[in-house]
């Protein structure tokens, strides 16, 4: 690991929660770092964008949906080998449109404990936060 200071990449992340209190995970598409890993959808902020603007754009691009209000939730730093990432997690309860997997990814509505694997390291803290909020034990998949 280099000792040079790395500039964090800001990423807007949508934690979509449906009326049944399930949350949406999507798989990372082929050709991307961590392809096949499950994560919450979202993407990098472009110059001048707010977190909500970036999340709105990314979810149209990736999933074909238009979100309602994005509720800022938590910020988490993840130090991946390829990038230092500042994840801005927002809860989203309302959206319009039919889900379209525009990057040939897969989607899955999940509850705790999640049934899909492997889970991206940046997703694990969110599962722990859900577990804490919901008083659930054994939230993260071990294996």
mmCIF file with all atom_site columns, C-alpha atoms in Angstrom:
data_model
loop_
_atom_site.group_PDB
_atom_site.id
_atom_site.type_symbol
_atom_site.label_atom_id
_atom_site.label_alt_id
_atom_site.label_comp_id
_atom_site.label_asym_id
_atom_site.label_entity_id
_atom_site.label_seq_id
_atom_site.pdbx_PDB_ins_code
_atom_site.Cartn_x
_atom_site.Cartn_y
_atom_site.Cartn_z
_atom_site.occupancy
_atom_site.B_iso_or_equiv
_atom_site.pdbx_formal_charge
_atom_site.auth_seq_id
_atom_site.auth_comp_id
_atom_site.auth_asym_id
_atom_site.auth_atom_id
_atom_site.pdbx_PDB_model_num
ATOM 1   C CA . UNK A 1 1   ? 0.000   0.000   0.000   1.00 0.00 ? 1   UNK A CA 1
ATOM 2   C CA . UNK A 1 2   ? 1.371   3.378   -0.953  1.00 0.00 ? 2   UNK A CA 1
ATOM 3   C CA . UNK A 1 3   ? 1.976   5.964   1.726   1.00 0.00 ? 3   UNK A CA 1
ATOM 4   C CA . UNK A 1 4   ? 0.810   8.750   -0.589  1.00 0.00 ? 4   UNK A CA 1
ATOM 5   C CA . UNK A 1 5   ? -2.385  10.483  0.420   1.00 0.00 ? 5   UNK A CA 1
ATOM 6   C CA . UNK A 1 6   ? -5.306  9.326   -1.682  1.00 0.00 ? 6   UNK A CA 1
ATOM 7   C CA . UNK A 1 7   ? -8.213  11.631  -2.448  1.00 0.00 ? 7   UNK A CA 1
ATOM 8   C CA . UNK A 1 8   ? -11.548 10.017  -1.557  1.00 0.00 ? 8   UNK A CA 1
ATOM 9   C CA . UNK A 1 9   ? -14.033 9.396   -4.324  1.00 0.00 ? 9   UNK A CA 1
ATOM 10  C CA . UNK A 1 10  ? -17.533 10.517  -3.266  1.00 0.00 ? 10  UNK A CA 1
ATOM 11  C CA . UNK A 1 11  ? -20.249 7.993   -4.082  1.00 0.00 ? 11  UNK A CA 1
ATOM 12  C CA . UNK A 1 12  ? -24.017 8.362   -3.632  1.00 0.00 ? 12  UNK A CA 1
ATOM 13  C CA . UNK A 1 13  ? -25.640 5.112   -2.510  1.00 0.00 ? 13  UNK A CA 1
ATOM 14  C CA . UNK A 1 14  ? -29.368 4.393   -2.548  1.00 0.00 ? 14  UNK A CA 1
ATOM 15  C CA . UNK A 1 15  ? -30.810 2.160   0.138   1.00 0.00 ? 15  UNK A CA 1
ATOM 16  C CA . UNK A 1 16  ? -34.225 1.502   -1.417  1.00 0.00 ? 16  UNK A CA 1
ATOM 17  C CA . UNK A 1 17  ? -36.731 0.212   1.123   1.00 0.00 ? 17  UNK A CA 1
ATOM 18  C CA . UNK A 1 18  ? -40.101 -1.133  -0.038  1.00 0.00 ? 18  UNK A CA 1
ATOM 19  C CA . UNK A 1 19  ? -43.461 -1.247  1.756   1.00 0.00 ? 19  UNK A CA 1
ATOM 20  C CA . UNK A 1 20  ? -42.600 -4.716  3.112   1.00 0.00 ? 20  UNK A CA 1
ATOM 21  C CA . UNK A 1 21  ? -39.428 -3.307  4.743   1.00 0.00 ? 21  UNK A CA 1
ATOM 22  C CA . UNK A 1 22  ? -37.198 -5.163  2.283   1.00 0.00 ? 22  UNK A CA 1
ATOM 23  C CA . UNK A 1 23  ? -34.124 -3.483  0.799   1.00 0.00 ? 23  UNK A CA 1
ATOM 24  C CA . UNK A 1 24  ? -32.778 -3.691  -2.731  1.00 0.00 ? 24  UNK A CA 1
ATOM 25  C CA . UNK A 1 25  ? -29.359 -5.124  -3.547  1.00 0.00 ? 25  UNK A CA 1
ATOM 26  C CA . UNK A 1 26  ? -27.911 -5.299  -7.056  1.00 0.00 ? 26  UNK A CA 1
ATOM 27  C CA . UNK A 1 27  ? -24.971 -7.258  -8.410  1.00 0.00 ? 27  UNK A CA 1
ATOM 28  C CA . UNK A 1 28  ? -21.952 -5.466  -9.851  1.00 0.00 ? 28  UNK A CA 1
ATOM 29  C CA . UNK A 1 29  ? -21.833 -5.953  -13.620 1.00 0.00 ? 29  UNK A CA 1
ATOM 30  C CA . UNK A 1 30  ? -19.151 -7.827  -15.522 1.00 0.00 ? 30  UNK A CA 1
ATOM 31  C CA . UNK A 1 31  ? -16.157 -5.669  -16.369 1.00 0.00 ? 31  UNK A CA 1
ATOM 32  C CA . UNK A 1 32  ? -16.303 -3.646  -13.133 1.00 0.00 ? 32  UNK A CA 1
ATOM 33  C CA . UNK A 1 33  ? -14.121 -4.082  -10.064 1.00 0.00 ? 33  UNK A CA 1
ATOM 34  C CA . UNK A 1 34  ? -15.749 -6.672  -7.752  1.00 0.00 ? 34  UNK A CA 1
ATOM 35  C CA . UNK A 1 35  ? -17.976 -7.958  -10.598 1.00 0.00 ? 35  UNK A CA 1
ATOM 36  C CA . UNK A 1 36  ? -20.665 -10.276 -9.223  1.00 0.00 ? 36  UNK A CA 1
ATOM 37  C CA . UNK A 1 37  ? -20.573 -8.834  -5.708  1.00 0.00 ? 37  UNK A CA 1
ATOM 38  C CA . UNK A 1 38  ? -23.854 -7.552  -4.262  1.00 0.00 ? 38  UNK A CA 1
ATOM 39  C CA . UNK A 1 39  ? -24.228 -3.914  -3.254  1.00 0.00 ? 39  UNK A CA 1
ATOM 40  C CA . UNK A 1 40  ? -26.672 -1.075  -2.833  1.00 0.00 ? 40  UNK A CA 1
ATOM 41  C CA . UNK A 1 41  ? -27.081 0.798   -6.157  1.00 0.00 ? 41  UNK A CA 1
ATOM 42  C CA . UNK A 1 42  ? -25.528 4.189   -6.798  1.00 0.00 ? 42  UNK A CA 1
ATOM 43  C CA . UNK A 1 43  ? -22.423 5.784   -8.211  1.00 0.00 ? 43  UNK A CA 1
ATOM 44  C CA . UNK A 1 44  ? -19.830 8.529   -8.212  1.00 0.00 ? 44  UNK A CA 1
ATOM 45  C CA . UNK A 1 45  ? -20.725 12.177  -7.853  1.00 0.00 ? 45  UNK A CA 1
ATOM 46  C CA . UNK A 1 46  ? -19.901 14.256  -10.907 1.00 0.00 ? 46  UNK A CA 1
ATOM 47  C CA . UNK A 1 47  ? -18.446 17.765  -10.584 1.00 0.00 ? 47  UNK A CA 1
ATOM 48  C CA . UNK A 1 48  ? -20.960 20.134  -9.016  1.00 0.00 ? 48  UNK A CA 1
ATOM 49  C CA . UNK A 1 49  ? -23.532 17.453  -8.123  1.00 0.00 ? 49  UNK A CA 1
ATOM 50  C CA . UNK A 1 50  ? -25.080 17.044  -4.702  1.00 0.00 ? 50  UNK A CA 1
ATOM 51  C CA . UNK A 1 51  ? -25.440 13.545  -3.268  1.00 0.00 ? 51  UNK A CA 1
ATOM 52  C CA . UNK A 1 52  ? -29.158 13.523  -4.069  1.00 0.00 ? 52  UNK A CA 1
ATOM 53  C CA . UNK A 1 53  ? -28.599 14.740  -7.651  1.00 0.00 ? 53  UNK A CA 1
ATOM 54  C CA . UNK A 1 54  ? -25.965 12.052  -8.243  1.00 0.00 ? 54  UNK A CA 1
ATOM 55  C CA . UNK A 1 55  ? -28.164 9.346   -6.739  1.00 0.00 ? 55  UNK A CA 1
ATOM 56  C CA . UNK A 1 56  ? -31.137 10.433  -8.861  1.00 0.00 ? 56  UNK A CA 1
ATOM 57  C CA . UNK A 1 57  ? -28.981 10.343  -12.036 1.00 0.00 ? 57  UNK A CA 1
ATOM 58  C CA . UNK A 1 58  ? -27.316 7.025   -11.203 1.00 0.00 ? 58  UNK A CA 1
ATOM 59  C CA . UNK A 1 59  ? -30.580 5.211   -10.445 1.00 0.00 ? 59  UNK A CA 1
ATOM 60  C CA . UNK A 1 60  ? -32.085 6.373   -13.732 1.00 0.00 ? 60  UNK A CA 1
ATOM 61  C CA . UNK A 1 61  ? -28.930 5.198   -15.552 1.00 0.00 ? 61  UNK A CA 1
ATOM 62  C CA . UNK A 1 62  ? -28.634 1.852   -13.736 1.00 0.00 ? 62  UNK A CA 1
ATOM 63  C CA . UNK A 1 63  ? -32.200 0.872   -12.878 1.00 0.00 ? 63  UNK A CA 1
ATOM 64  C CA . UNK A 1 64  ? -34.483 3.047   -14.999 1.00 0.00 ? 64  UNK A CA 1
ATOM 65  C CA . UNK A 1 65  ? -36.346 4.422   -11.981 1.00 0.00 ? 65  UNK A CA 1
ATOM 66  C CA . UNK A 1 66  ? -36.933 7.971   -10.797 1.00 0.00 ? 66  UNK A CA 1
ATOM 67  C CA . UNK A 1 67  ? -36.599 8.303   -7.039  1.00 0.00 ? 67  UNK A CA 1
ATOM 68  C CA . UNK A 1 68  ? -38.522 10.560  -4.702  1.00 0.00 ? 68  UNK A CA 1
ATOM 69  C CA . UNK A 1 69  ? -36.718 12.219  -1.800  1.00 0.00 ? 69  UNK A CA 1
ATOM 70  C CA . UNK A 1 70  ? -33.354 10.757  -0.776  1.00 0.00 ? 70  UNK A CA 1
ATOM 71  C CA . UNK A 1 71  ? -33.049 10.802  3.025   1.00 0.00 ? 71  UNK A CA 1
ATOM 72  C CA . UNK A 1 72  ? -29.363 11.223  4.014   1.00 0.00 ? 72  UNK A CA 1
ATOM 73  C CA . UNK A 1 73  ? -28.535 8.431   6.451   1.00 0.00 ? 73  UNK A CA 1
ATOM 74  C CA . UNK A 1 74  ? -24.846 7.725   7.102   1.00 0.00 ? 74  UNK A CA 1
ATOM 75  C CA . UNK A 1 75  ? -21.416 8.315   5.582   1.00 0.00 ? 75  UNK A CA 1
ATOM 76  C CA . UNK A 1 76  ? -18.790 5.568   5.584   1.00 0.00 ? 76  UNK A CA 1
ATOM 77  C CA . UNK A 1 77  ? -15.189 5.550   4.323   1.00 0.00 ? 77  UNK A CA 1
ATOM 78  C CA . UNK A 1 78  ? -14.039 2.374   2.579   1.00 0.00 ? 78  UNK A CA 1
ATOM 79  C CA . UNK A 1 79  ? -10.412 1.839   1.648   1.00 0.00 ? 79  UNK A CA 1
ATOM 80  C CA . UNK A 1 80  ? -10.436 -0.505  -1.322  1.00 0.00 ? 80  UNK A CA 1
ATOM 81  C CA . UNK A 1 81  ? -7.193  -1.487  -3.102  1.00 0.00 ? 81  UNK A CA 1
ATOM 82  C CA . UNK A 1 82  ? -8.325  0.426   -6.210  1.00 0.00 ? 82  UNK A CA 1
ATOM 83  C CA . UNK A 1 83  ? -9.803  3.523   -4.494  1.00 0.00 ? 83  UNK A CA 1
ATOM 84  C CA . UNK A 1 84  ? -10.532 5.317   -1.248  1.00 0.00 ? 84  UNK A CA 1
ATOM 85  C CA . UNK A 1 85  ? -14.301 5.778   -1.327  1.00 0.00 ? 85  UNK A CA 1
ATOM 86  C CA . UNK A 1 86  ? -16.576 8.025   0.753   1.00 0.00 ? 86  UNK A CA 1
ATOM 87  C CA . UNK A 1 87  ? -20.004 6.370   0.621   1.00 0.00 ? 87  UNK A CA 1
ATOM 88  C CA . UNK A 1 88  ? -22.994 8.663   1.197   1.00 0.00 ? 88  UNK A CA 1
ATOM 89  C CA . UNK A 1 89  ? -25.871 6.336   2.102   1.00 0.00 ? 89  UNK A CA 1
ATOM 90  C CA . UNK A 1 90  ? -29.411 7.649   1.579   1.00 0.00 ? 90  UNK A CA 1
ATOM 91  C CA . UNK A 1 91  ? -32.640 5.857   2.376   1.00 0.00 ? 91  UNK A CA 1
ATOM 92  C CA . UNK A 1 92  ? -35.193 5.986   -0.437  1.00 0.00 ? 92  UNK A CA 1
ATOM 93  C CA . UNK A 1 93  ? -38.810 4.994   0.153   1.00 0.00 ? 93  UNK A CA 1
ATOM 94  C CA . UNK A 1 94  ? -40.462 6.261   -3.035  1.00 0.00 ? 94  UNK A CA 1
ATOM 95  C CA . UNK A 1 95  ? -39.690 5.754   -6.720  1.00 0.00 ? 95  UNK A CA 1
ATOM 96  C CA . UNK A 1 96  ? -41.493 5.622   -10.050 1.00 0.00 ? 96  UNK A CA 1
ATOM 97  C CA . UNK A 1 97  ? -40.998 3.420   -13.074 1.00 0.00 ? 97  UNK A CA 1
ATOM 98  C CA . UNK A 1 98  ? -40.331 -0.222  -13.784 1.00 0.00 ? 98  UNK A CA 1
ATOM 99  C CA . UNK A 1 99  ? -36.963 -1.628  -12.765 1.00 0.00 ? 99  UNK A CA 1
ATOM 100 C CA . UNK A 1 100 ? -34.710 -2.193  -15.784 1.00 0.00 ? 100 UNK A CA 1
ATOM 101 C CA . UNK A 1 101 ? -31.303 -3.778  -15.370 1.00 0.00 ? 101 UNK A CA 1
ATOM 102 C CA . UNK A 1 102 ? -29.520 -1.378  -17.726 1.00 0.00 ? 102 UNK A CA 1
ATOM 103 C CA . UNK A 1 103 ? -26.030 -2.715  -16.916 1.00 0.00 ? 103 UNK A CA 1
ATOM 104 C CA . UNK A 1 104 ? -27.046 -6.401  -17.155 1.00 0.00 ? 104 UNK A CA 1
ATOM 105 C CA . UNK A 1 105 ? -26.819 -6.602  -13.385 1.00 0.00 ? 105 UNK A CA 1
ATOM 106 C CA . UNK A 1 106 ? -29.156 -8.661  -11.189 1.00 0.00 ? 106 UNK A CA 1
ATOM 107 C CA . UNK A 1 107 ? -31.420 -7.306  -8.455  1.00 0.00 ? 107 UNK A CA 1
ATOM 108 C CA . UNK A 1 108 ? -32.791 -8.934  -5.322  1.00 0.00 ? 108 UNK A CA 1
ATOM 109 C CA . UNK A 1 109 ? -35.097 -7.657  -2.590  1.00 0.00 ? 109 UNK A CA 1
ATOM 110 C CA . UNK A 1 110 ? -33.622 -8.794  0.700   1.00 0.00 ? 110 UNK A CA 1
ATOM 111 C CA . UNK A 1 111 ? -34.276 -8.941  4.428   1.00 0.00 ? 111 UNK A CA 1
ATOM 112 C CA . UNK A 1 112 ? -31.890 -9.873  7.223   1.00 0.00 ? 112 UNK A CA 1
ATOM 113 C CA . UNK A 1 113 ? -29.986 -12.090 7.018   1.00 0.00 ? 113 UNK A CA 1
ATOM 114 C CA . UNK A 1 114 ? -29.266 -11.520 3.329   1.00 0.00 ? 114 UNK A CA 1
ATOM 115 C CA . UNK A 1 115 ? -29.519 -14.535 1.039   1.00 0.00 ? 115 UNK A CA 1
ATOM 116 C CA . UNK A 1 116 ? -27.181 -13.305 -1.714  1.00 0.00 ? 116 UNK A CA 1
ATOM 117 C CA . UNK A 1 117 ? -23.402 -13.661 -1.717  1.00 0.00 ? 117 UNK A CA 1
ATOM 118 C CA . UNK A 1 118 ? -20.757 -12.432 -1.974  1.00 0.00 ? 118 UNK A CA 1
ATOM 119 C CA . UNK A 1 119 ? -21.560 -9.007  -0.508  1.00 0.00 ? 119 UNK A CA 1
ATOM 120 C CA . UNK A 1 120 ? -19.332 -6.029  -1.313  1.00 0.00 ? 120 UNK A CA 1
ATOM 121 C CA . UNK A 1 121 ? -17.308 -4.922  1.764   1.00 0.00 ? 121 UNK A CA 1
ATOM 122 C CA . UNK A 1 122 ? -18.937 -1.465  1.617   1.00 0.00 ? 122 UNK A CA 1
ATOM 123 C CA . UNK A 1 123 ? -22.350 -3.107  1.980   1.00 0.00 ? 123 UNK A CA 1
ATOM 124 C CA . UNK A 1 124 ? -21.569 -4.916  5.233   1.00 0.00 ? 124 UNK A CA 1
ATOM 125 C CA . UNK A 1 125 ? -21.788 -1.835  7.515   1.00 0.00 ? 125 UNK A CA 1
ATOM 126 C CA . UNK A 1 126 ? -25.272 -1.088  6.169   1.00 0.00 ? 126 UNK A CA 1
ATOM 127 C CA . UNK A 1 127 ? -26.435 -4.583  7.053   1.00 0.00 ? 127 UNK A CA 1
ATOM 128 C CA . UNK A 1 128 ? -25.048 -4.036  10.551  1.00 0.00 ? 128 UNK A CA 1
ATOM 129 C CA . UNK A 1 129 ? -26.881 -0.673  10.816  1.00 0.00 ? 129 UNK A CA 1
ATOM 130 C CA . UNK A 1 130 ? -30.121 -2.364  9.727   1.00 0.00 ? 130 UNK A CA 1
ATOM 131 C CA . UNK A 1 131 ? -29.564 -5.076  12.313  1.00 0.00 ? 131 UNK A CA 1
ATOM 132 C CA . UNK A 1 132 ? -29.004 -2.474  15.008  1.00 0.00 ? 132 UNK A CA 1
ATOM 133 C CA . UNK A 1 133 ? -32.098 -0.485  13.992  1.00 0.00 ? 133 UNK A CA 1
ATOM 134 C CA . UNK A 1 134 ? -34.240 -3.581  13.810  1.00 0.00 ? 134 UNK A CA 1
ATOM 135 C CA . UNK A 1 135 ? -32.840 -5.343  16.882  1.00 0.00 ? 135 UNK A CA 1
ATOM 136 C CA . UNK A 1 136 ? -31.791 -8.288  14.741  1.00 0.00 ? 136 UNK A CA 1
ATOM 137 C CA . UNK A 1 137 ? -28.999 -10.699 15.647  1.00 0.00 ? 137 UNK A CA 1
ATOM 138 C CA . UNK A 1 138 ? -26.824 -12.467 13.080  1.00 0.00 ? 138 UNK A CA 1
ATOM 139 C CA . UNK A 1 139 ? -27.403 -9.858  10.374  1.00 0.00 ? 139 UNK A CA 1
ATOM 140 C CA . UNK A 1 140 ? -24.433 -10.442 8.163   1.00 0.00 ? 140 UNK A CA 1
ATOM 141 C CA . UNK A 1 141 ? -23.868 -13.580 6.216   1.00 0.00 ? 141 UNK A CA 1
ATOM 142 C CA . UNK A 1 142 ? -20.948 -15.590 7.582   1.00 0.00 ? 142 UNK A CA 1
ATOM 143 C CA . UNK A 1 143 ? -19.342 -18.003 5.199   1.00 0.00 ? 143 UNK A CA 1
#
